[in-house]
Short mmCIF file of C-alpha atoms in Angstrom, two decimals:
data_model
loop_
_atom_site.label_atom_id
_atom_site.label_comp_id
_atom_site.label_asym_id
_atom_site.label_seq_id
_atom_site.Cartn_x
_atom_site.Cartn_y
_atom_site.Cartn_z
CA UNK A 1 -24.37 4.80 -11.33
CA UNK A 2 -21.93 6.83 -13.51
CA UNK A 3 -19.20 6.36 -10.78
CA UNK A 4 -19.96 2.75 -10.72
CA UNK A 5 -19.28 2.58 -14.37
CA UNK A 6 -16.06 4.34 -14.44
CA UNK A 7 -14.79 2.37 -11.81
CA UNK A 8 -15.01 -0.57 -13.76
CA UNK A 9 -13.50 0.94 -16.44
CA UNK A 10 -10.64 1.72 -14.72
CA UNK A 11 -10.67 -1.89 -13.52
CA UNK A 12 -11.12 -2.81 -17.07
CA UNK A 13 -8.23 -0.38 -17.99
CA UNK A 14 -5.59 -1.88 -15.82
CA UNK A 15 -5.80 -5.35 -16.59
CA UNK A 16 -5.80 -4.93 -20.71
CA UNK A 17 -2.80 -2.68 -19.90
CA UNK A 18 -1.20 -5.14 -17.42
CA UNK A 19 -2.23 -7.83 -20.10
CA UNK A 20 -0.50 -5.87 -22.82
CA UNK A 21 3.26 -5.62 -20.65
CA UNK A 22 2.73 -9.23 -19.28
CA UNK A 23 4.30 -11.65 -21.72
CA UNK A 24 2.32 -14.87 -23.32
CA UNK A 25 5.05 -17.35 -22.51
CA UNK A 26 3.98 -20.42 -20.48
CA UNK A 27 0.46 -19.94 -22.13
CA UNK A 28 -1.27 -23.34 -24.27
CA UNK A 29 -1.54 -22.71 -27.60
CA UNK A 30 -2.68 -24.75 -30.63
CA UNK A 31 -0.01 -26.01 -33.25
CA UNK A 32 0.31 -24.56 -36.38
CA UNK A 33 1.03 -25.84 -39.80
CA UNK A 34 2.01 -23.51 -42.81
CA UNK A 35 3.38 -20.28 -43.12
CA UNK A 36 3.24 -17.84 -40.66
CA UNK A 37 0.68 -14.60 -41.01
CA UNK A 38 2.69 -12.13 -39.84
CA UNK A 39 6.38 -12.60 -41.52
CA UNK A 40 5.60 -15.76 -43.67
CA UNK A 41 8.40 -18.06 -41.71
CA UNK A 42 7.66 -21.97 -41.75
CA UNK A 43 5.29 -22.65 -38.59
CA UNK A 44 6.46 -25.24 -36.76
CA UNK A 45 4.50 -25.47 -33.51
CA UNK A 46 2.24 -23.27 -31.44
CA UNK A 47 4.75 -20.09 -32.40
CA UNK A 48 6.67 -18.60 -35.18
CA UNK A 49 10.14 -19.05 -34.34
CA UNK A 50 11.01 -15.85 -36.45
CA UNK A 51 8.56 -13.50 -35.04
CA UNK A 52 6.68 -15.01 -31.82
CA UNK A 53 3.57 -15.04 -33.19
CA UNK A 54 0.66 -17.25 -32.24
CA UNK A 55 0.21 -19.63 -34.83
CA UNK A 56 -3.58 -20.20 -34.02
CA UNK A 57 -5.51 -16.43 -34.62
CA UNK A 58 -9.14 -16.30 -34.56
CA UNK A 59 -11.04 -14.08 -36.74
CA UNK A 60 -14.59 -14.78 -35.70
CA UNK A 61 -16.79 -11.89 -33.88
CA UNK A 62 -17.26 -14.18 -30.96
CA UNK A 63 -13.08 -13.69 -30.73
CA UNK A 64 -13.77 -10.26 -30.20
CA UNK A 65 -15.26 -11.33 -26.19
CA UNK A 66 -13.04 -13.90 -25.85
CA UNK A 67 -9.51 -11.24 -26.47
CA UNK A 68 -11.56 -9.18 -24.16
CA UNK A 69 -12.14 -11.82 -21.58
CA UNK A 70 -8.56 -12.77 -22.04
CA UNK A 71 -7.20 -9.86 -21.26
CA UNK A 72 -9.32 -8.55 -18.55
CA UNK A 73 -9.63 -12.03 -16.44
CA UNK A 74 -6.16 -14.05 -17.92
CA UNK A 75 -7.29 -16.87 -16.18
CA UNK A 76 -5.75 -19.79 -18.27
CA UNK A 77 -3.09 -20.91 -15.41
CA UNK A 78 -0.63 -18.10 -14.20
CA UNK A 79 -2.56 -16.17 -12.69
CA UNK A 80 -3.71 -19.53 -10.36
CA UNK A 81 -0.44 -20.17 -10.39
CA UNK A 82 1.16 -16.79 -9.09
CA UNK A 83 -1.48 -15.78 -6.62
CA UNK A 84 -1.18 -18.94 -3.93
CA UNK A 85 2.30 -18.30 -4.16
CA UNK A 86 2.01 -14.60 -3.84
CA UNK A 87 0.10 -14.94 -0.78
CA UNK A 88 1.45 -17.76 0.91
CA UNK A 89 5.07 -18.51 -0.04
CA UNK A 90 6.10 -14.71 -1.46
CA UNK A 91 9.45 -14.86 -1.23
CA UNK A 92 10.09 -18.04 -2.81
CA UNK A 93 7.94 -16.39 -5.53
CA UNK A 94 10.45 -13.28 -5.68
CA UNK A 95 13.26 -15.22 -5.47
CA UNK A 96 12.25 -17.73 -7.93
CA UNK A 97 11.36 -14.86 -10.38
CA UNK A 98 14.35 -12.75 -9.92
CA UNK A 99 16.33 -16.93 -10.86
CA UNK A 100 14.85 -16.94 -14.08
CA UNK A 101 11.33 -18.88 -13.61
CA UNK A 102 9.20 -16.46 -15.21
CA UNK A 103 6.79 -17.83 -17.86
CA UNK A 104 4.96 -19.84 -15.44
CA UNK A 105 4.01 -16.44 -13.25
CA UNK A 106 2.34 -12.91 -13.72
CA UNK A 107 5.53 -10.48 -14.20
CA UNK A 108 5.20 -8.17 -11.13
CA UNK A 109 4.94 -4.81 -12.86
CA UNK A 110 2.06 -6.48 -14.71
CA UNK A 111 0.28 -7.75 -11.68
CA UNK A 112 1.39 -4.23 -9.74
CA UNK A 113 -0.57 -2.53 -12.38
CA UNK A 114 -3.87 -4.50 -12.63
CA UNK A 115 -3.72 -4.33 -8.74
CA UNK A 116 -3.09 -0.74 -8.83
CA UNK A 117 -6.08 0.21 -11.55
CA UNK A 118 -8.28 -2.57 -9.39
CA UNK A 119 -7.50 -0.95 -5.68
CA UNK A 120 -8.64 2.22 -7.83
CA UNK A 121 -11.68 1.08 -9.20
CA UNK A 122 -13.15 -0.22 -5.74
CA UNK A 123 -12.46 2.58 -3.82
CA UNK A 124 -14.18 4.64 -6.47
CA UNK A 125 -17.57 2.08 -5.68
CA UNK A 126 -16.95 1.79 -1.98
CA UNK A 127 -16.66 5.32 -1.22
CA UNK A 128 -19.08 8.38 -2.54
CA UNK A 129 -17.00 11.40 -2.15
CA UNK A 130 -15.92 13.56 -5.10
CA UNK A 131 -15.12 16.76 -6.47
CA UNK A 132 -18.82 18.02 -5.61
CA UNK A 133 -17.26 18.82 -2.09
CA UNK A 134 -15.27 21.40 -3.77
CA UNK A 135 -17.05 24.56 -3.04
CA UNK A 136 -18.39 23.75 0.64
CA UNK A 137 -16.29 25.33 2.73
CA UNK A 138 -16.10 22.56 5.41
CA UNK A 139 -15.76 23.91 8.97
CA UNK A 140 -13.40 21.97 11.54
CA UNK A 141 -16.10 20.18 13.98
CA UNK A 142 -16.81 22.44 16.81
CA UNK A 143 -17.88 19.37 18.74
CA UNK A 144 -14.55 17.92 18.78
CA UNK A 145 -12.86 20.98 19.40
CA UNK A 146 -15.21 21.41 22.79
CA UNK A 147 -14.74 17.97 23.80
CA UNK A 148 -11.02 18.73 23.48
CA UNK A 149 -11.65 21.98 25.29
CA UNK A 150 -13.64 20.06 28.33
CA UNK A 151 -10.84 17.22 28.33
CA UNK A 152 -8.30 20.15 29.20
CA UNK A 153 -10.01 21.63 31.65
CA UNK A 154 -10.32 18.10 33.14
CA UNK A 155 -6.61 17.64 33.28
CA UNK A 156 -6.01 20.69 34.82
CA UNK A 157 -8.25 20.55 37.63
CA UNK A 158 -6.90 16.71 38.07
CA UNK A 159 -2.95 18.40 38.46
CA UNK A 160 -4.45 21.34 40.89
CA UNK A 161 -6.03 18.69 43.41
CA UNK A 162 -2.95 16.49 43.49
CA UNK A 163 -0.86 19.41 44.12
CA UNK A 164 -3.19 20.37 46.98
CA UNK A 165 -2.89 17.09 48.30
CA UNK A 166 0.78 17.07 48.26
CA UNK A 167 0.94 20.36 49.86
CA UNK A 168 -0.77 19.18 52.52
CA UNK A 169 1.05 18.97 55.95
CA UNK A 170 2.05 15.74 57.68
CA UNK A 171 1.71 13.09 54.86
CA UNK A 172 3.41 9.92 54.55
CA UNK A 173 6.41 9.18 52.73
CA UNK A 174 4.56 6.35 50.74
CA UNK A 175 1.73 9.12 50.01
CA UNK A 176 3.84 12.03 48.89
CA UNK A 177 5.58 9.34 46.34
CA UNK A 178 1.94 7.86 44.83
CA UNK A 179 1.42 11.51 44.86
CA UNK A 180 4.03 12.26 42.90
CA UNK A 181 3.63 9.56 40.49
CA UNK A 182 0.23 10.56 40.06
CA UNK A 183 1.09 14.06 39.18
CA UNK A 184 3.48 12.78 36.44
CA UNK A 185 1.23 11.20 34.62
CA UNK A 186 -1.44 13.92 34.91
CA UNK A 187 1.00 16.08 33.98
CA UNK A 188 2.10 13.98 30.72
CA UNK A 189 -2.15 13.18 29.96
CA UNK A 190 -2.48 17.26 29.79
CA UNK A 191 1.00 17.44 27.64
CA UNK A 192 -0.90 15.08 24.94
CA UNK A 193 -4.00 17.16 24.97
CA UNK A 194 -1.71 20.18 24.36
CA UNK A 195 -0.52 18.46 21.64
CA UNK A 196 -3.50 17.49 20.12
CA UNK A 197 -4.85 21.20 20.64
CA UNK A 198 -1.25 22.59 18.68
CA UNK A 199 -2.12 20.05 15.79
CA UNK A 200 -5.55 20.93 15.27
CA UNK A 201 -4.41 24.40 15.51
CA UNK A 202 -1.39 24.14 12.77
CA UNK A 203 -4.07 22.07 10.15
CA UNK A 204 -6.35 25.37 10.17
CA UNK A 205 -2.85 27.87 9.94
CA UNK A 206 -0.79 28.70 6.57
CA UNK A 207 1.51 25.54 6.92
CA UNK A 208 5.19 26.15 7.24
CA UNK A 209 7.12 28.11 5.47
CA UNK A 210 10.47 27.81 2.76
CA UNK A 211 10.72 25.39 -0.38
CA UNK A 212 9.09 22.02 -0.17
CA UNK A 213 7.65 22.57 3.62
CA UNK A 214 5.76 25.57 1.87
CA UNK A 215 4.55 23.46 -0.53
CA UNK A 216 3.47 20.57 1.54
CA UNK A 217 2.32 23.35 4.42
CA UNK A 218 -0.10 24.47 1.32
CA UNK A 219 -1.99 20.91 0.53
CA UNK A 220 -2.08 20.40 4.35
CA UNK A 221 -3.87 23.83 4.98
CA UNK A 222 -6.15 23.08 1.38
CA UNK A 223 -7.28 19.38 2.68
CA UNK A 224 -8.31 21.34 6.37
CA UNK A 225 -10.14 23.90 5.30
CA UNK A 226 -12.20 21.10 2.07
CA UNK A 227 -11.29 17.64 3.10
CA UNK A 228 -13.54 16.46 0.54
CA UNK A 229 -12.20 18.15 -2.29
CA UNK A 230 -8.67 16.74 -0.91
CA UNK A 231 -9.86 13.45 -0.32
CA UNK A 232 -10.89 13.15 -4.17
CA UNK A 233 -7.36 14.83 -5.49
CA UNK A 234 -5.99 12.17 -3.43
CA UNK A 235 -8.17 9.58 -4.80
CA UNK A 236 -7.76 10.74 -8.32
CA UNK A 237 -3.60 10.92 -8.19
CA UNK A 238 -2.99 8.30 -6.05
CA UNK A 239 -3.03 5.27 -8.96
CA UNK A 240 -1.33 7.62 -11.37
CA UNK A 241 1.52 8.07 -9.63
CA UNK A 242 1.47 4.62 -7.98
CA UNK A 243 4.65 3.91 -9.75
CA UNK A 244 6.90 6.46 -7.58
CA UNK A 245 5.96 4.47 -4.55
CA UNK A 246 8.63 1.67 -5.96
CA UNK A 247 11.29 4.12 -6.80
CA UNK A 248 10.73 5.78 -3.46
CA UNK A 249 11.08 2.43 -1.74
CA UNK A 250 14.32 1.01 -4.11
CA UNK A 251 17.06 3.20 -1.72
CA UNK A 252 15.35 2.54 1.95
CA UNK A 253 15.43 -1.12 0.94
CA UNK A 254 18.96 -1.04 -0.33
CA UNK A 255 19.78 0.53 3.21
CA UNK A 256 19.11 -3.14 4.50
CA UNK A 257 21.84 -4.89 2.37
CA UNK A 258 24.69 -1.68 1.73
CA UNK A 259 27.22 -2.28 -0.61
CA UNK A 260 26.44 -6.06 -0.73
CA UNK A 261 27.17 -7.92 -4.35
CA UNK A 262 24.41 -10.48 -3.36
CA UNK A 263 21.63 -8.69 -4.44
CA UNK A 264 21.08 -6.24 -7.47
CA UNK A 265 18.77 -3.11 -7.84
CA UNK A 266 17.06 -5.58 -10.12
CA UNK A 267 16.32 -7.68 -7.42
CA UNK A 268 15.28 -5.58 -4.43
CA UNK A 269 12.68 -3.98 -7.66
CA UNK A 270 11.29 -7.10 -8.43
CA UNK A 271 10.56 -7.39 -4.56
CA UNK A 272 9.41 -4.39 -3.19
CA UNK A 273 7.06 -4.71 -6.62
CA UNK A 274 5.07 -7.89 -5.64
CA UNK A 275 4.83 -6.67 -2.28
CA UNK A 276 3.21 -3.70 -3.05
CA UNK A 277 1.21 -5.90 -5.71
CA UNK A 278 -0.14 -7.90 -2.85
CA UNK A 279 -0.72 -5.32 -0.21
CA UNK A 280 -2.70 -3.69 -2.75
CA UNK A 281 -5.00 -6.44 -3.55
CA UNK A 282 -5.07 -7.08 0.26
CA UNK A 283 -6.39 -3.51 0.53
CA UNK A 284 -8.49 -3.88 -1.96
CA UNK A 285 -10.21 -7.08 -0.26
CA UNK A 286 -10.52 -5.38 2.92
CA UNK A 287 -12.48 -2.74 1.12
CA UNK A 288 -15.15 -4.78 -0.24
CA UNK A 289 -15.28 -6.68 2.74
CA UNK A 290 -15.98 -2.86 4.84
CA UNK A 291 -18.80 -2.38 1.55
CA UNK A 292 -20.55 -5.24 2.47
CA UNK A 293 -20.51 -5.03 6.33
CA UNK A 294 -18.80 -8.18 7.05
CA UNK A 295 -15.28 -6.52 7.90
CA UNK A 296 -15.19 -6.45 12.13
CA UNK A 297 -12.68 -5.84 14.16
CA UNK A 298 -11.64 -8.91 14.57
CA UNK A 299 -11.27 -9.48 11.10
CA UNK A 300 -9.28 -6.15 10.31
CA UNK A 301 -7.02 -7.33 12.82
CA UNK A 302 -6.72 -10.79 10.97
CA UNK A 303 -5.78 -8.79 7.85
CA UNK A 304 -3.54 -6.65 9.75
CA UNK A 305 -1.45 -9.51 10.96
CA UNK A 306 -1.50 -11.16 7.42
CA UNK A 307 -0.06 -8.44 6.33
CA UNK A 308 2.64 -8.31 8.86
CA UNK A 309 3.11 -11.89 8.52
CA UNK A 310 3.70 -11.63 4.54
CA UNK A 311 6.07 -8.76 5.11
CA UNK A 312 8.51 -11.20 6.99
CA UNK A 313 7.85 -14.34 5.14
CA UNK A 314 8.47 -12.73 1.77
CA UNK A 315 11.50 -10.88 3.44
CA UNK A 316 13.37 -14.05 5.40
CA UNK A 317 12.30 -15.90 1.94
CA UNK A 318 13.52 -13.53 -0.97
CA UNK A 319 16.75 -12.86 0.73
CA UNK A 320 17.57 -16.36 2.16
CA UNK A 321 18.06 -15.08 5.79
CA UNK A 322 18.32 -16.71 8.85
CA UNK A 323 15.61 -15.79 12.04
CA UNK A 324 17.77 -13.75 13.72
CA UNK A 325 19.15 -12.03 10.70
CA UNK A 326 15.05 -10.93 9.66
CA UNK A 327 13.91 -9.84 12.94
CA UNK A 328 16.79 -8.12 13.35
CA UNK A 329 16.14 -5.95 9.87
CA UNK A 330 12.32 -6.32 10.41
CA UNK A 331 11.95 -3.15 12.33
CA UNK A 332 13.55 -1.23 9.89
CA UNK A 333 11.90 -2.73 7.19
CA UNK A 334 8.37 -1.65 8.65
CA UNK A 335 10.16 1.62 9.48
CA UNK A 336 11.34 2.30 5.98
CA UNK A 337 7.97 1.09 4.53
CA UNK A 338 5.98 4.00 6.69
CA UNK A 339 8.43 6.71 5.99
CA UNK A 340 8.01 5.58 2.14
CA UNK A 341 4.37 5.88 2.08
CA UNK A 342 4.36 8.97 4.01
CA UNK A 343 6.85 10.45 1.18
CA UNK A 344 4.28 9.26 -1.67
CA UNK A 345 1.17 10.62 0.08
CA UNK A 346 3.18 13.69 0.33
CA UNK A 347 4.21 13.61 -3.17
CA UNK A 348 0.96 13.08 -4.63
CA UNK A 349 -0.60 15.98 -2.17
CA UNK A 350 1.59 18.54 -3.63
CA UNK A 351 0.80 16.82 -7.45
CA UNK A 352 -2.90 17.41 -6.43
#
């Protein structure tokens, strides 16, 4: 119940902050006649032209729910009109933004930060782990590492029998070569278990070792031996430092235009910050969808290739490509996008 609460204070939180960085521009407001309140200019329509004021102010207690309402919700007409666009014509959105149309949409640092608080706030509901876990000592599950051990022992006695078979006198030159083939991929199948075994080993170990490795080698060797108490660090940092994950993505995305006088830091900012706006909120639905039992995996996979999808369109869009020049920067642009969410999960781990 307590959790409950606090995550909808957090969801509170983030949209009275994003409400106080998002402008009022583009918003209706009644007339005004008279002097201003705040610096006593002549009114002369819905704002001061002095100091911006509204000339309209309420001062009754019901005011008091409706500033709240106002700020948590802001559903008078931006928001409806920024979040079809977001979702279904994104880069005309970025691009239309970056051009100067900005009082009829949600700023993007305003809509990345109610999305990021929001994202928060339902994972805190949807999941039920916290910093309880800390002093359990979690164990690595023995019943994976036997199934892992039994899966070996498979693939070896797989490569022994093919190598008896190809030792075998008189075969056929069509039956040594399936033989062969065979043995390859045994051979790679047992390679991939090995692999598995050596990373299971290195989560249990001391990490690596020198400067930021050691670091990193540290939270990696603290989330194996208490996932939980990880898992909540994680949980708890993540939306802090939300922030870095644009800074971290500003130079990978400048990689895709180098040196070009086309596009501005300003731009490739505004960008990479509705995108992670939406993405978030797309997490965030596919969250409550997994609370309630209606996410499948057909659906996941639906959300999976909307997000794919919106990737390109807001891409091809923003930066007025042609097809060829997209899906030829597409694979880096997915590329750069994991590497930059590896390097802020990273970043927050060592933060936790």
């Amino acid at each position: 119940m307590t959790g409950g609460i606090e995550a909808a204070g957090d969801a509170v939180t983030g949209a009275m902050l994003a409400r106080a960085v998002e402008p009022s521009h583009g918003e209706t407001q009644q007339a005004g006649h008279g002097a201003c309140l705040n610096c006593g200019a002549t009114l002369e329509g819905p704002y001061c032209a002095q100091c911006g004021q509204a000339a309209h102010l309420h001062r009754s207690f019901s005011a008091i729910g409706h500033d709240l309402a106002h700020g948590v919700l802001h559903l008078e007409g931006k928001v409806f009109t920024t979040l079809p666009e977001l979702a279904l014509r994104p880069g005309k959105l970025t691009r239309r933004y970056v051009h100067g149309e900005r009082a009829k949409f949600v700023s993007p640092f305003a809509l990345f930060l109610f999305s990021a608080f929001l994202m928060y706030a339902i994972f805190s509901l949807t999941s039920h782990d916290g910093p309880e876990g800390e002093g359990k000592g979690v164990q690595m599950d023995a019943g994976a590492r036997a199934e892992l051990t039994r899966e070996q022992a498979k693939a070896d006695a797989r490569i022994r029998k093919i190598e008896a078979d190809l030792a075998e006198p008189g075969i056929s030159q069509g039956r040594r070569e399936s033989l062969a083939e065979k043995l390859d991929e045994a051979r790679a199948e047992r390679n991939g278990l090995t692999l598995a075994g050596n990373l299971t080993d290195s989560l249990t170990g001391d990490g690596v070792n020198g400067g930021v490795a050691k670091t990193v080698g540290k939270a990696v060797s603290a989330a194996a031996k208490n996932p939980d108490l990880a898992y909540y660090k994680l949980k708890a940092n993540a939306y802090k430092f939300s922030w870095a994950l644009i800074l971290i993505s500003l130079p990978f995305l400048w990689l895709l235009f180098p040196f070009s006088r086309r596009f501005k830091i300003y731009d490739h900012a505004i960008y990479v910050t509705y995108s992670i706006a939406f993405m978030s909120l797309l997490f965030s639905l596919s969250m409550l969808l997994t609370a309630m039992h209606v996410s499948s995996g057909l659906v996941t996979f639906g959300l999976i290739l909307f997000a794919v999808w919106h990737m390109y369109r807001q891409f091809k869009d923003a930066y007025q490509l042609s097809r060829t020049g997209t899906l030829l920067r597409l694979p880096l642009l997915y590329g750069f996008a994991c590497v930059s969410l590896s390097l802020f999960f990273t970043f927050v781990a060592m933060m936790g």
